[in-house]
Coordinates of N, CA and C in Angstrom, one line a residue:
M25 N 173.9 -12.7 122.5 CA 174.7 -12.0 123.5 C 174.8 -10.6 122.9
A26 N 174.7 -9.6 123.8 CA 174.8 -8.2 123.4 C 176.3 -7.8 123.1
V27 N 176.5 -6.9 122.1 CA 177.8 -6.5 121.7 C 178.5 -5.8 122.9
G28 N 179.7 -6.2 123.2 CA 180.5 -5.5 124.3 C 180.2 -6.2 125.6
M29 N 179.3 -7.1 125.7 CA 179.0 -7.8 126.9 C 180.1 -8.8 127.3
A30 N 180.6 -8.8 128.5 CA 181.6 -9.8 128.9 C 181.0 -11.1 129.4
V31 N 181.5 -12.2 128.9 CA 181.0 -13.5 129.4 C 182.3 -14.2 129.8
T32 N 182.2 -14.6 131.1 CA 183.3 -15.4 131.6 C 182.8 -16.8 131.9
I33 N 183.4 -17.8 131.3 CA 183.1 -19.2 131.5 C 184.2 -19.8 132.3
G34 N 183.9 -20.5 133.4 CA 184.9 -21.1 134.2 C 184.6 -22.6 134.4
M35 N 185.7 -23.3 134.5 CA 185.6 -24.8 134.7 C 186.7 -25.2 135.7
V36 N 186.4 -26.0 136.7 CA 187.4 -26.5 137.5 C 187.2 -28.0 137.6
V37 N 188.2 -28.8 137.4 CA 188.1 -30.2 137.4 C 189.2 -30.8 138.3
G38 N 188.8 -31.6 139.3 CA 189.7 -32.2 140.2 C 190.1 -33.6 139.7
M39 N 191.3 -34.0 140.0 CA 191.7 -35.3 139.6 C 192.7 -36.0 140.6
V40 N 192.6 -37.3 140.6 CA 193.5 -38.1 141.4 C 193.9 -39.3 140.5
V41 N 195.2 -39.3 140.1 CA 195.7 -40.4 139.2 C 196.9 -40.9 139.8
G42 N 196.9 -42.2 140.3 CA 198.1 -42.7 141.0 C 198.4 -41.8 142.1
M43 N 199.6 -41.2 142.1 CA 200.0 -40.3 143.2 C 199.9 -38.9 142.8
V44 N 199.4 -38.6 141.6 CA 199.3 -37.2 141.1 C 197.9 -36.7 141.5
V45 N 197.9 -35.6 142.3 CA 196.7 -35.0 142.8 C 196.7 -33.5 142.3
G46 N 195.6 -33.1 141.7 CA 195.6 -31.7 141.3 C 194.2 -31.2 140.7
T47 N 194.2 -30.0 140.3 CA 193.0 -29.4 139.7 C 193.4 -28.6 138.4
T48 N 192.5 -28.6 137.5 CA 192.7 -27.8 136.3 C 191.5 -26.8 136.2
S49 N 191.8 -25.6 135.8 CA 190.7 -24.6 135.7 C 190.9 -23.8 134.4
M50 N 189.8 -23.4 133.8 CA 189.8 -22.6 132.6 C 188.8 -21.5 132.8
S51 N 189.3 -20.3 132.4 CA 188.4 -19.1 132.5 C 188.5 -18.4 131.1
I52 N 187.4 -18.0 130.5 CA 187.3 -17.4 129.2 C 186.5 -16.1 129.3
N53 N 187.1 -15.0 128.8 CA 186.4 -13.7 128.9 C 186.2 -13.3 127.4
S54 N 185.0 -13.2 127.0 CA 184.7 -12.9 125.6 C 184.9 -11.4 125.3
Q55 N 184.9 -10.5 126.3 CA 185.1 -9.1 126.0 C 186.6 -8.8 125.8
T56 N 187.4 -9.5 126.5 CA 188.9 -9.2 126.3 C 189.5 -10.3 125.4
Q57 N 188.7 -11.3 124.9 CA 189.2 -12.3 124.1 C 190.4 -13.0 124.7
T58 N 190.3 -13.3 126.0 CA 191.4 -13.9 126.7 C 190.9 -15.2 127.3
A59 N 191.8 -16.2 127.3 CA 191.5 -17.5 127.9 C 192.7 -17.8 128.9
I60 N 192.3 -18.2 130.1 CA 193.4 -18.5 131.1 C 193.1 -19.9 131.6
F61 N 194.2 -20.7 131.5 CA 194.1 -22.1 131.9 C 195.2 -22.3 133.0
E62 N 194.8 -23.0 134.0 CA 195.7 -23.2 135.1 C 195.6 -24.7 135.7
Q63 N 196.8 -25.3 135.9 CA 196.8 -26.6 136.5 C 197.6 -26.5 137.8
K64 N 197.1 -27.0 138.8 CA 197.8 -27.1 140.1 C 197.9 -28.5 140.5
S65 N 199.1 -29.0 140.6 CA 199.2 -30.4 141.0 C 200.5 -30.6 141.8
N66 N 200.7 -31.7 142.4 CA 201.9 -32.0 143.2 C 203.1 -32.4 142.2
R67 N 202.8 -32.6 140.9 CA 203.8 -32.9 140.0 C 204.2 -31.8 139.1
L68 N 203.3 -31.1 138.5 CA 203.6 -30.0 137.6 C 202.5 -29.0 137.6
S69 N 202.8 -27.8 138.1 CA 201.8 -26.7 138.2 C 202.2 -25.6 137.2
W70 N 201.1 -25.1 136.4 CA 201.4 -24.1 135.4 C 200.1 -23.3 135.2
K71 N 200.4 -22.1 134.5 CA 199.3 -21.3 134.1 C 199.6 -20.7 132.8
T72 N 198.6 -20.7 131.9 CA 198.9 -20.1 130.6 C 197.7 -19.1 130.2
I73 N 198.1 -18.0 129.6 CA 197.2 -17.0 129.2 C 197.2 -16.9 127.7
W74 N 196.1 -17.1 127.0 CA 196.0 -16.9 125.6 C 195.2 -15.7 125.3
N75 N 195.9 -14.6 124.8 CA 195.2 -13.4 124.4 C 195.0 -13.3 122.9
Y76 N 193.8 -13.5 122.5 CA 193.5 -13.5 121.1 C 193.4 -12.1 120.5
N77 N 193.3 -11.1 121.3 CA 193.4 -9.7 120.8 C 194.8 -9.4 120.4
T78 N 195.8 -9.7 121.2 CA 197.2 -9.3 120.9 C 197.9 -10.5 120.2
G79 N 197.4 -11.7 120.2 CA 198.1 -12.8 119.6 C 199.3 -13.3 120.4
V80 N 199.2 -13.2 121.7 CA 200.3 -13.6 122.6 C 199.9 -14.7 123.5
I81 N 200.8 -15.7 123.7 CA 200.6 -16.8 124.6 C 201.7 -16.5 125.7
A82 N 201.3 -16.5 127.0 CA 202.2 -16.4 128.1 C 202.0 -17.6 129.0
T83 N 203.1 -18.3 129.3 CA 202.9 -19.5 130.2 C 203.9 -19.4 131.3
K84 N 203.4 -19.7 132.5 CA 204.3 -19.8 133.7 C 204.3 -21.2 134.2
V85 N 205.5 -21.7 134.4 CA 205.7 -23.1 134.9 C 206.3 -22.9 136.3
M86 N 205.5 -23.2 137.4 CA 205.8 -22.9 138.7 C 207.1 -23.6 139.2
Q87 N 207.2 -24.9 139.0 CA 208.4 -25.6 139.5 C 209.7 -25.1 138.9
E88 N 209.6 -24.5 137.7 CA 210.8 -24.0 137.1 C 211.1 -22.5 137.4
R89 N 210.0 -21.9 138.0 CA 210.1 -20.4 138.3 C 210.4 -19.7 137.0
T90 N 209.7 -20.1 135.9 CA 210.0 -19.6 134.6 C 208.7 -19.2 133.9
C91 N 208.8 -18.2 133.0 CA 207.7 -17.8 132.1 C 208.2 -17.9 130.7
Y92 N 207.3 -18.2 129.8 CA 207.6 -18.2 128.4 C 206.6 -17.4 127.7
I93 N 207.0 -16.5 126.7 CA 206.1 -15.7 126.0 C 206.3 -16.0 124.5
S94 N 205.3 -16.2 123.8 CA 205.4 -16.5 122.3 C 204.2 -15.9 121.6
T95 N 204.4 -15.9 120.3 CA 203.4 -15.4 119.4 C 202.4 -16.5 119.0
M96 N 201.1 -16.2 119.1 CA 200.1 -17.2 118.8 C 200.0 -17.5 117.3
N97 N 200.2 -18.7 116.9 CA 200.0 -19.1 115.5 C 198.5 -19.5 115.4
R98 N 197.7 -18.5 114.8 CA 196.3 -18.7 114.8 C 195.8 -19.9 114.0
S99 N 196.7 -20.4 113.0 CA 196.3 -21.5 112.3 C 196.5 -22.8 113.0
E100 N 197.4 -22.8 114.1 CA 197.7 -24.0 114.9 C 196.8 -24.0 116.2
M101 N 196.4 -22.9 116.7 CA 195.7 -22.8 118.0 C 194.2 -22.9 117.7
P102 N 193.5 -23.5 118.7 CA 192.0 -23.5 118.5 C 191.5 -22.1 118.5
S103 N 190.4 -21.9 117.7 CA 189.8 -20.5 117.7 C 189.2 -20.2 119.0
F104 N 188.9 -18.9 119.2 CA 188.3 -18.5 120.5 C 186.9 -19.1 120.6
A105 N 186.2 -19.1 119.5 CA 184.8 -19.7 119.5 C 184.9 -21.2 119.9
A106 N 186.0 -21.9 119.5 CA 186.1 -23.3 119.8 C 186.4 -23.5 121.3
L107 N 187.1 -22.6 121.9 CA 187.3 -22.6 123.4 C 186.0 -22.5 124.2
I108 N 185.2 -21.6 123.7 CA 183.9 -21.4 124.4 C 183.0 -22.7 124.3
K109 N 183.1 -23.3 123.1 CA 182.3 -24.6 122.9 C 182.9 -25.7 123.8
V110 N 184.2 -25.8 123.9 CA 184.8 -26.8 124.7 C 184.5 -26.6 126.2
A111 N 184.5 -25.4 126.6 CA 184.2 -25.0 128.0 C 182.7 -25.5 128.3
A112 N 181.8 -25.2 127.4 CA 180.4 -25.6 127.6 C 180.3 -27.1 127.6
E113 N 181.0 -27.8 126.8 CA 180.9 -29.3 126.6 C 181.5 -30.0 127.8
R114 N 182.6 -29.5 128.3 CA 183.4 -30.2 129.3 C 183.2 -29.7 130.7
R115 N 182.3 -28.8 130.9 CA 182.1 -28.3 132.3 C 181.9 -29.4 133.3
N116 N 182.8 -29.3 134.3 CA 182.8 -30.3 135.4 C 183.0 -31.7 135.0
Q117 N 183.6 -32.0 133.9 CA 183.9 -33.4 133.5 C 185.3 -33.7 133.7
I118 N 185.6 -34.8 134.3 CA 187.0 -35.3 134.4 C 187.3 -36.0 133.1
G119 N 188.3 -35.7 132.5 CA 188.7 -36.3 131.2 C 190.2 -36.4 131.0
F120 N 190.6 -37.5 130.5 CA 192.0 -37.6 130.2 C 192.2 -38.0 128.8
G121 N 193.3 -37.9 128.2 CA 193.6 -38.3 126.9 C 194.6 -37.4 126.2
R122 N 194.9 -37.6 125.0 CA 195.9 -36.9 124.3 C 195.3 -35.7 123.6
P123 N 196.0 -34.5 123.6 CA 195.5 -33.3 122.9 C 195.4 -33.5 121.4
N124 N 194.5 -32.7 120.8 CA 194.4 -32.8 119.3 C 195.6 -32.2 118.6
K125 N 196.2 -31.2 119.2 CA 197.4 -30.6 118.5 C 198.6 -30.6 119.5
M126 N 199.8 -30.6 118.9 CA 201.0 -30.4 119.7 C 201.8 -29.3 119.1
I127 N 202.1 -28.3 119.9 CA 202.9 -27.2 119.4 C 204.2 -27.1 120.3
T128 N 205.3 -27.0 119.6 CA 206.6 -26.9 120.3 C 207.2 -25.5 120.1
F129 N 207.7 -25.0 121.2 CA 208.4 -23.7 121.3 C 209.8 -23.9 121.8
V130 N 210.7 -23.1 121.2 CA 212.1 -23.1 121.7 C 212.4 -21.7 122.2
T131 N 213.1 -21.6 123.3 CA 213.5 -20.3 123.8 C 214.5 -19.7 122.9
N132 N 214.5 -18.4 122.9 CA 215.5 -17.6 122.1 C 215.7 -16.3 122.7
G133 N 216.1 -16.3 124.0 CA 216.5 -15.0 124.6 C 215.5 -14.6 125.7
L134 N 215.9 -13.7 126.5 CA 215.1 -13.2 127.6 C 214.2 -12.0 127.2
V135 N 213.1 -11.9 127.9 CA 212.2 -10.7 127.6 C 212.7 -9.5 128.3
N136 N 212.8 -8.4 127.6 CA 213.3 -7.2 128.2 C 212.3 -6.3 128.8
N137 N 211.1 -6.2 128.2 CA 210.1 -5.3 128.7 C 208.8 -6.1 128.9
L138 N 208.7 -6.7 130.1 CA 207.5 -7.5 130.4 C 206.2 -6.8 130.4
M139 N 206.2 -5.5 130.8 CA 205.0 -4.7 130.8 C 204.4 -4.5 129.5
S140 N 205.2 -4.6 128.4 CA 204.6 -4.4 127.0 C 203.7 -5.5 126.6
Y141 N 203.6 -6.6 127.4 CA 202.7 -7.7 127.1 C 201.4 -7.6 127.9
G142 N 201.2 -6.6 128.7 CA 199.9 -6.3 129.4 C 200.0 -6.6 130.8
A143 N 199.0 -6.2 131.6 CA 199.0 -6.3 133.0 C 198.9 -7.7 133.5
N144 N 198.1 -8.6 132.8 CA 198.0 -10.0 133.2 C 199.3 -10.7 133.1
V145 N 200.0 -10.5 132.0 CA 201.3 -11.2 131.8 C 202.3 -10.6 132.8
F146 N 202.3 -9.3 133.0 CA 203.3 -8.7 133.9 C 203.0 -9.2 135.3
S147 N 201.8 -9.3 135.7 CA 201.5 -9.8 137.1 C 201.9 -11.3 137.2
M148 N 201.7 -12.1 136.2 CA 202.0 -13.5 136.3 C 203.5 -13.8 136.3
C149 N 204.2 -13.0 135.5 CA 205.6 -13.4 135.2 C 206.6 -12.5 136.0
S150 N 206.1 -11.4 136.6 CA 207.0 -10.5 137.3 C 207.9 -11.2 138.3
G151 N 209.2 -11.0 138.3 CA 210.1 -11.6 139.3 C 210.6 -13.0 138.9
L152 N 210.1 -13.5 137.7 CA 210.5 -14.8 137.2 C 211.4 -14.7 136.0
T153 N 212.3 -15.6 135.7 CA 213.0 -15.6 134.5 C 212.0 -15.8 133.3
T154 N 212.0 -14.9 132.4 CA 211.0 -14.9 131.3 C 211.7 -14.9 130.0
Y155 N 211.4 -16.0 129.2 CA 212.0 -16.2 127.9 C 211.0 -15.9 126.8
M156 N 211.5 -15.4 125.7 CA 210.8 -15.4 124.4 C 210.9 -16.8 123.9
A157 N 209.9 -17.3 123.2 CA 210.0 -18.6 122.6 C 209.3 -18.5 121.3
H158 N 209.9 -19.3 120.3 CA 209.3 -19.3 119.0 C 208.9 -20.7 118.6
E159 N 207.9 -20.9 117.8 CA 207.4 -22.2 117.4 C 208.4 -22.9 116.4
V160 N 208.6 -24.2 116.6 CA 209.5 -24.9 115.7 C 208.7 -26.1 115.2
Y161 N 209.2 -26.7 114.1 CA 208.5 -27.8 113.5 C 209.6 -28.9 113.3
G162 N 209.2 -30.2 113.6 CA 210.0 -31.3 113.4 C 210.9 -31.6 114.6
P163 N 211.7 -32.7 114.5 CA 212.5 -33.1 115.6 C 213.9 -32.4 115.7
Q164 N 213.8 -31.1 116.0 CA 215.0 -30.2 116.0 C 215.5 -30.0 117.5
Y165 N 215.0 -30.7 118.4 CA 215.3 -30.4 119.8 C 215.4 -31.7 120.6
N166 N 216.1 -31.6 121.7 CA 216.3 -32.7 122.6 C 215.0 -32.8 123.5
Q167 N 214.2 -33.8 123.4 CA 213.0 -33.9 124.1 C 213.1 -33.9 125.6
Q168 N 214.3 -34.3 126.1 CA 214.5 -34.3 127.6 C 214.6 -32.9 128.1
S169 N 214.9 -31.9 127.3 CA 215.0 -30.6 127.8 C 213.7 -29.8 127.7
C170 N 212.6 -30.5 127.4 CA 211.3 -29.8 127.2 C 210.4 -30.1 128.4
T171 N 209.5 -29.1 128.5 CA 208.4 -29.2 129.5 C 207.1 -29.3 128.7
A172 N 206.3 -30.3 128.8 CA 205.0 -30.4 128.0 C 203.8 -30.2 128.9
L173 N 202.9 -29.4 128.5 CA 201.7 -29.0 129.2 C 200.5 -29.4 128.4
N174 N 199.6 -30.3 128.9 CA 198.4 -30.7 128.2 C 197.3 -29.7 128.6
V175 N 196.9 -28.8 127.7 CA 195.9 -27.8 128.0 C 194.5 -28.3 127.7
V176 N 193.8 -28.8 128.7 CA 192.4 -29.3 128.6 C 192.2 -30.2 127.4
R177 N 193.2 -31.0 127.1 CA 193.1 -32.0 125.9 C 192.9 -31.3 124.6
L178 N 193.1 -30.0 124.5 CA 193.0 -29.3 123.2 C 194.3 -29.2 122.6
V179 N 195.3 -28.8 123.3 CA 196.7 -28.5 122.8 C 197.7 -28.9 123.8
E180 N 198.8 -29.6 123.3 CA 199.9 -29.8 124.1 C 200.9 -28.7 123.8
L181 N 201.3 -27.8 124.7 CA 202.3 -26.8 124.5 C 203.6 -27.4 125.1
K182 N 204.6 -27.5 124.3 CA 205.9 -28.0 124.7 C 206.9 -26.9 124.6
Y183 N 207.5 -26.6 125.7 CA 208.5 -25.5 125.8 C 209.9 -26.2 126.0
C184 N 210.8 -25.9 125.1 CA 212.2 -26.5 125.1 C 213.2 -25.3 125.2
R185 N 214.2 -25.6 126.0 CA 215.3 -24.6 126.1 C 216.1 -24.5 124.8
G186 N 216.5 -23.3 124.5 CA 217.2 -23.1 123.2 C 218.5 -23.9 123.1
N187 N 219.1 -24.3 124.2 CA 220.3 -25.1 124.1 C 220.0 -26.6 124.0
G188 N 218.7 -26.9 123.7 CA 218.3 -28.3 123.6 C 218.3 -28.9 122.2
Y189 N 218.9 -28.1 121.2 CA 218.9 -28.5 119.9 C 219.8 -29.8 119.7
I190 N 219.5 -30.7 118.8 CA 220.3 -31.9 118.6 C 221.0 -31.8 117.2

């Protein structure tokens, strides 16, 4: 691939499980080092943007009308190269299972300047309650106050409200 050349890899998978109907899509842009994952279903719809250039993860949970912004822990997240490999391997495959990694975030206040996170995040989260969230380790939170998102079986992102500590 030529230097500076943009490569976008997309994947859309449809699923019907019991009464849950939905689709999952993944779009990767090598020029901007950005991956966008989106799930649309009748149970839980969400979209997450992973910006490897800025080290920011932004996630929108539609049913909650909420966004979460957090710092990407690069030692916990799959590398950008790993995402491209997964996209190529899983193209048009329906697959279920547990993610390899689970990362838990707890909210710690509202975002004041949404535009500082870039146009994609501003567009996605504008008009929604947007929280800053930081990664936590161990059973420090009430699991019932959390929303868990299985991102293409790579990572489970779990967002917990700050008042959910036990």
